XYZ file of C-alpha atoms in Angstrom:
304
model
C -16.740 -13.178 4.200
C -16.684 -13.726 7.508
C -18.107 -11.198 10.282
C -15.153 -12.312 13.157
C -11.782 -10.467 12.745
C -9.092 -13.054 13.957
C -7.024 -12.730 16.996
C -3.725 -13.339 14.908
C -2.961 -11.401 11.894
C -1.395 -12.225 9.205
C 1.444 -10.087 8.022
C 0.435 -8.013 5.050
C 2.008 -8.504 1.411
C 3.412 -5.308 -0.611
C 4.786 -5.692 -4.240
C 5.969 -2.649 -6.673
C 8.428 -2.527 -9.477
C 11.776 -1.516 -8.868
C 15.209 -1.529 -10.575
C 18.290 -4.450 -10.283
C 20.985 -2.272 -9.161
C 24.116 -3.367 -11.334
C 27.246 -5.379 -10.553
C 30.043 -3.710 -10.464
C 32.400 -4.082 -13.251
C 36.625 -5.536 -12.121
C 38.848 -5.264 -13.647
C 42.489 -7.422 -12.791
C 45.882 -5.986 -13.846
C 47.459 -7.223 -17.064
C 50.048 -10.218 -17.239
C 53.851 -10.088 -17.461
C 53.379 -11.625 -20.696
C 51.378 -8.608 -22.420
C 48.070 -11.039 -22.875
C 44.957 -9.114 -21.007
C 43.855 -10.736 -17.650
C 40.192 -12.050 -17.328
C 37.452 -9.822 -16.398
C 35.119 -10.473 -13.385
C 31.615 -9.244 -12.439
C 31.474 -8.480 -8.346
C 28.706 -9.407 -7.519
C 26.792 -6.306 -5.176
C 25.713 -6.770 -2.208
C 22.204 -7.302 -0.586
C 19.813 -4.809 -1.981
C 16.882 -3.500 -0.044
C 14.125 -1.111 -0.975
C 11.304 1.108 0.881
C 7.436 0.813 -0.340
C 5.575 2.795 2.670
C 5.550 4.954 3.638
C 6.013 7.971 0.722
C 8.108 10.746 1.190
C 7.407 13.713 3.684
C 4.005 11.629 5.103
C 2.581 13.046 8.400
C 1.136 11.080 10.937
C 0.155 12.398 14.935
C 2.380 10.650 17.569
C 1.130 7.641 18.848
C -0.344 6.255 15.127
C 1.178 3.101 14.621
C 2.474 3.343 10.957
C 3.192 0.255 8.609
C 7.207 0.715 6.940
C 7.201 -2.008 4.256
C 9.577 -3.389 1.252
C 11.439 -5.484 -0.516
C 14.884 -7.294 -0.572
C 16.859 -9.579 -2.926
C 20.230 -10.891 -3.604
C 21.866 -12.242 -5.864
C 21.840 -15.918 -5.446
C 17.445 -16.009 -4.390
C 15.292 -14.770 -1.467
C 16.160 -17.720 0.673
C 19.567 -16.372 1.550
C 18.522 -13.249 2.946
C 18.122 -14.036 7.169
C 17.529 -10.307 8.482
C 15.331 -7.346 7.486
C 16.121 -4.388 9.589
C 14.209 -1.357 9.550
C 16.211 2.159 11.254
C 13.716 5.231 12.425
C 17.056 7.311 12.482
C 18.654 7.399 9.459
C 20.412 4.125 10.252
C 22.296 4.892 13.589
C 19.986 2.095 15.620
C 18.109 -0.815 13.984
C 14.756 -2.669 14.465
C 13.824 -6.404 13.285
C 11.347 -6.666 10.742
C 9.458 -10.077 9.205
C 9.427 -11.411 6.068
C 6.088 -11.575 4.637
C 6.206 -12.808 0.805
C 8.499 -13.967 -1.847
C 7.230 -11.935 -5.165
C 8.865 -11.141 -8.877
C 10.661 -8.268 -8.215
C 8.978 -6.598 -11.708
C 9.373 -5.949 -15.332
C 11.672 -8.706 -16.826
C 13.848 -8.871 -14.492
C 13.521 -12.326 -13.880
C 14.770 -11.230 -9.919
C 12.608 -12.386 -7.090
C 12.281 -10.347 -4.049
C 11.456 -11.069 -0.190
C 8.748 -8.873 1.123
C 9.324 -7.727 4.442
C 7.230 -5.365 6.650
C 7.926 -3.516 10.429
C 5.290 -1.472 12.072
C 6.090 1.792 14.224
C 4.711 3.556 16.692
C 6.296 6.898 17.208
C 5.929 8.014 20.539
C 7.611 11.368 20.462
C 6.887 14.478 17.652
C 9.606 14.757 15.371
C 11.218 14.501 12.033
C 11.539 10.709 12.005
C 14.516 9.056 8.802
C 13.591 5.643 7.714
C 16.139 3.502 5.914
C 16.100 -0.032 5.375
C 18.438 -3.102 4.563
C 18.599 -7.082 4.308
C 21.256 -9.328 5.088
C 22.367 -12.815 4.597
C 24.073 -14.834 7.368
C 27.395 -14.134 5.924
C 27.041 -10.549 4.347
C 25.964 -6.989 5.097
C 23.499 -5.090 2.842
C 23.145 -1.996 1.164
C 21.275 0.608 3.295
C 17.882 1.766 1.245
C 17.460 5.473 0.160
C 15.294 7.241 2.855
C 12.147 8.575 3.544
C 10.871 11.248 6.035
C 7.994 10.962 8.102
C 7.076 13.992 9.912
C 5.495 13.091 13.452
C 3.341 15.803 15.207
C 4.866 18.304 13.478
C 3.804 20.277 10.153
C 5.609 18.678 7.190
C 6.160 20.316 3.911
C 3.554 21.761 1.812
C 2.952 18.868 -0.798
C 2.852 19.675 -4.634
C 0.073 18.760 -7.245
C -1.372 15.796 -7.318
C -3.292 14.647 -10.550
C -5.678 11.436 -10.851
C -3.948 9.865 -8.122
C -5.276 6.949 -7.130
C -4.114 4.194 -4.270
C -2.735 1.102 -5.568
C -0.861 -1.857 -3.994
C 0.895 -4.820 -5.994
C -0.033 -7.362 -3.004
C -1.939 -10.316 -4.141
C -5.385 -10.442 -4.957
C -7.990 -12.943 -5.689
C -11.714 -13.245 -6.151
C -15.022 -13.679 -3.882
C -18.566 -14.569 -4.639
C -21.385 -14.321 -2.094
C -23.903 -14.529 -3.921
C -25.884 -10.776 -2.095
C -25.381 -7.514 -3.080
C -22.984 -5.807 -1.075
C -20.865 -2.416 -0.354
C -17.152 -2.703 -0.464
C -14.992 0.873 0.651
C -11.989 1.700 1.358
C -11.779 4.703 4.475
C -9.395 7.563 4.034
C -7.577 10.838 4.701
C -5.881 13.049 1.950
C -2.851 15.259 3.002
C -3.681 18.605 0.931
C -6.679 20.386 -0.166
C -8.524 19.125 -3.770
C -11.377 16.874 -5.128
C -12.087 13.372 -5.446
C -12.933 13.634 -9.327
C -14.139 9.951 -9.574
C -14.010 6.480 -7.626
C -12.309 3.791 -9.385
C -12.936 -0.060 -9.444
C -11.553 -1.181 -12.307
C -10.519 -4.203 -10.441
C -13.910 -5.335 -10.243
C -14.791 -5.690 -14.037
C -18.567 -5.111 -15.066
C -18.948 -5.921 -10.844
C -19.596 -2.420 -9.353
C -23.404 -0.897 -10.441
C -22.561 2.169 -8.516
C -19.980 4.191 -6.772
C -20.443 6.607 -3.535
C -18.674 9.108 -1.441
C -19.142 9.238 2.092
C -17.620 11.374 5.219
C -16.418 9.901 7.611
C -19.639 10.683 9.739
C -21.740 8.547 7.293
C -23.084 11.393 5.340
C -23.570 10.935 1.849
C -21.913 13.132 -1.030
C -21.670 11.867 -4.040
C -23.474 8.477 -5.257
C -23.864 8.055 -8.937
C -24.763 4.669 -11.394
C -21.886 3.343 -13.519
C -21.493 1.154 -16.015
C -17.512 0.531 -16.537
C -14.748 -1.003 -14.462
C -12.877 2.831 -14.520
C -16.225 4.812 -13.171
C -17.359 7.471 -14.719
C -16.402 10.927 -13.118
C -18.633 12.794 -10.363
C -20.338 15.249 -12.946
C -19.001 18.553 -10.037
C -15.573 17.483 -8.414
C -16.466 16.583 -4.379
C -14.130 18.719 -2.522
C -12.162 17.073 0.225
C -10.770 18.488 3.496
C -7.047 17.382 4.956
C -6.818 15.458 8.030
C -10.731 14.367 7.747
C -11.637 11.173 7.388
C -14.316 9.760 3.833
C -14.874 6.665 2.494
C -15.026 5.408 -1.312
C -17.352 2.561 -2.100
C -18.848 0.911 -4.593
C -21.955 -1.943 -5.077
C -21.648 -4.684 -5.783
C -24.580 -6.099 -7.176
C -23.700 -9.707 -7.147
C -21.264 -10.150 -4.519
C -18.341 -10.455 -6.609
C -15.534 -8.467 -5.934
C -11.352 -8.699 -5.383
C -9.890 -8.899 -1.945
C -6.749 -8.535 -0.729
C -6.506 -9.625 2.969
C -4.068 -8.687 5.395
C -3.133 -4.856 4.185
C -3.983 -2.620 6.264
C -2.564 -3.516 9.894
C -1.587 -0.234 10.458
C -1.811 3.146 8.979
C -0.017 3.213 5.374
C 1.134 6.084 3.981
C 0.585 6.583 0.291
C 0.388 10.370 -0.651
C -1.742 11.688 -0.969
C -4.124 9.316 0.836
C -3.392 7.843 4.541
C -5.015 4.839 4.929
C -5.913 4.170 8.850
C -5.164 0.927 9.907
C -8.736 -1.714 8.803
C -9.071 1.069 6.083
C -11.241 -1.853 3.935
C -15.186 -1.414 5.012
C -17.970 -3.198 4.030
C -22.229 -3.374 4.752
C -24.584 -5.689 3.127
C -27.998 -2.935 4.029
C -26.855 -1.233 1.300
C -25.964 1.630 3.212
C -22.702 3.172 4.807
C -19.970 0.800 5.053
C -18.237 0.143 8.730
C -17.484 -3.433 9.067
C -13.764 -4.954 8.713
C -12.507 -8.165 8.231
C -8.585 -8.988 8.241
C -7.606 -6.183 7.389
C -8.782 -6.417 3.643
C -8.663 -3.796 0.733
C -11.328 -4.798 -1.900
C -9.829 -2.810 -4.793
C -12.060 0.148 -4.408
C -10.054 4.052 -4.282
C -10.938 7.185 -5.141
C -9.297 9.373 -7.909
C -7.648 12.802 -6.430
C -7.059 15.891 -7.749
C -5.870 19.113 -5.981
């Protein structure tokens, strides 16, 4: 780990399962001759999809906000030239960049073209975000939307049970050899608990897991002994809009990274991650360093 943060960033990577959407099914008419004509699969057209942010997120005007997803077509990645990214419902759009090419999920056998855009709202507002990826010669499908609510109150989000944050983006491992903290800094969007902090990334890795507020005050610390830590023994009650960090020791200096995630401020309900959400400290105390950008598969369990 190094203790510069680069000058140029690196795009971030985001991956997540999603569904082929089907070919639609022609039909041609039948022959003078009574024998049935061939059928013929049209093929659809580009497909695009939305990661980040989730549904009915809030963010205060002026937060630059990372939109990210995924394209694919028929014939590979490679074909696709444009990802465009619309803040209003699709009437104007924005350039986006390409980022990865990834398996699109399940057993599909489709691969997908990551793409990300990041936006900066400078007026309050109720903000529609569609996307959609074309090839030089064809138009794509516009994405199902999500709202973002900008300075203004959004609506009042349901339950949320042992969520955690998770990202598909590639990950690999470090050794350093020193003990170190690894965190991950974040805001929840509705009253409740953090029940637990999870690392089960980090097999047999983390010795202990601790809660922090933003502030550097210490609420919860507690010694585990499995990847999926074992709860806080009294729930830690969390406030909306204030900022805590998760972390967990690692007693070695082995951990998973993923670099290059948090650029801006993703929105993953019910956690928003500020932009350089991943932390680190190697006194063994409150994490506050960052380092490009990098999540080190730490998150804490919610519960409202």
């Amino acid at each position: 780990m190094s203790w510069t943060v680069p000058s140029v960033r690196v795009k971030p990577l985001w991956h997540k399962a999603v569904t082929a959407a089907a070919a639609a099914l022609v039909l041609s008419g039948p022959a003078f001759s009574g024998e049935v004509a061939g059928t013929a699969h049209a093929a659809p057209p580009p497909q695009s999809h939305l990661y980040t942010p989730s549904n009915n997120g809030r963010v205060d005007v002026g937060e630059s906000v990372l939109i990210s997803g995924g394209g694919y077509e028929q014939t590979g990645p490679d074909a696709l030239t444009d990802y465009l990214v619309s803040v209003d419902g699709g009437t104007t759009w924005n350039a986006g960049y390409r980022t990865a090419t990834v398996g699109l999920g399940g057993e599909t056998g489709i691969m997908q073209a990551l793409w990300a855009y990041e936006f900066t709202p400078q007026e309050p507002g109720v903000y529609t975000i569609v996307s959609r990826v074309d090839t030089a010669t064809e138009q794509g499908q516009v994405s199902a939307p999500r709202t973002v609510y900008v300075g203004v109150p959004a609506p009042t989000p349901g339950a949320c049970y042992q969520c955690t944050f998770y990202t598909y983006s590639p990950v690999y491992e470090e050794f350093e050899n020193q003990r170190v903290e690894l965190g991950l800094r974040f805001r929840v969007d509705r009253p409740g608990s953090v029940t637990r902090i999870v690392t089960s990334w980090n097999t047999n890795e983390a010795s202990r897991v601790r809660l922090w507020r933003g502030d550097g005050t210490l609420l919860a610390d507690r010694q585990v002994s499995t990847p999926y830590a074992e709860p806080f023994t009294t729930p830690v009650p969390v406030v909306p809009g204030e900022e805590y960090v998760a972390s967990f020791t690692s007693w070695r200096g082995r951990y998973r990274i993923t670099e290059n995630l948090f650029t801006a401020t993703v929105v993953a309900a019910p956690f928003v991650l500020p932009a350089h959400a991943g932390v680190y400290s190697y006194d063994d105390g409150f994490p506050t360093q960052a380092w490009n950008d990098s999540h080190y598969w730490v998150t804490p369990e919610f519960q409202s």
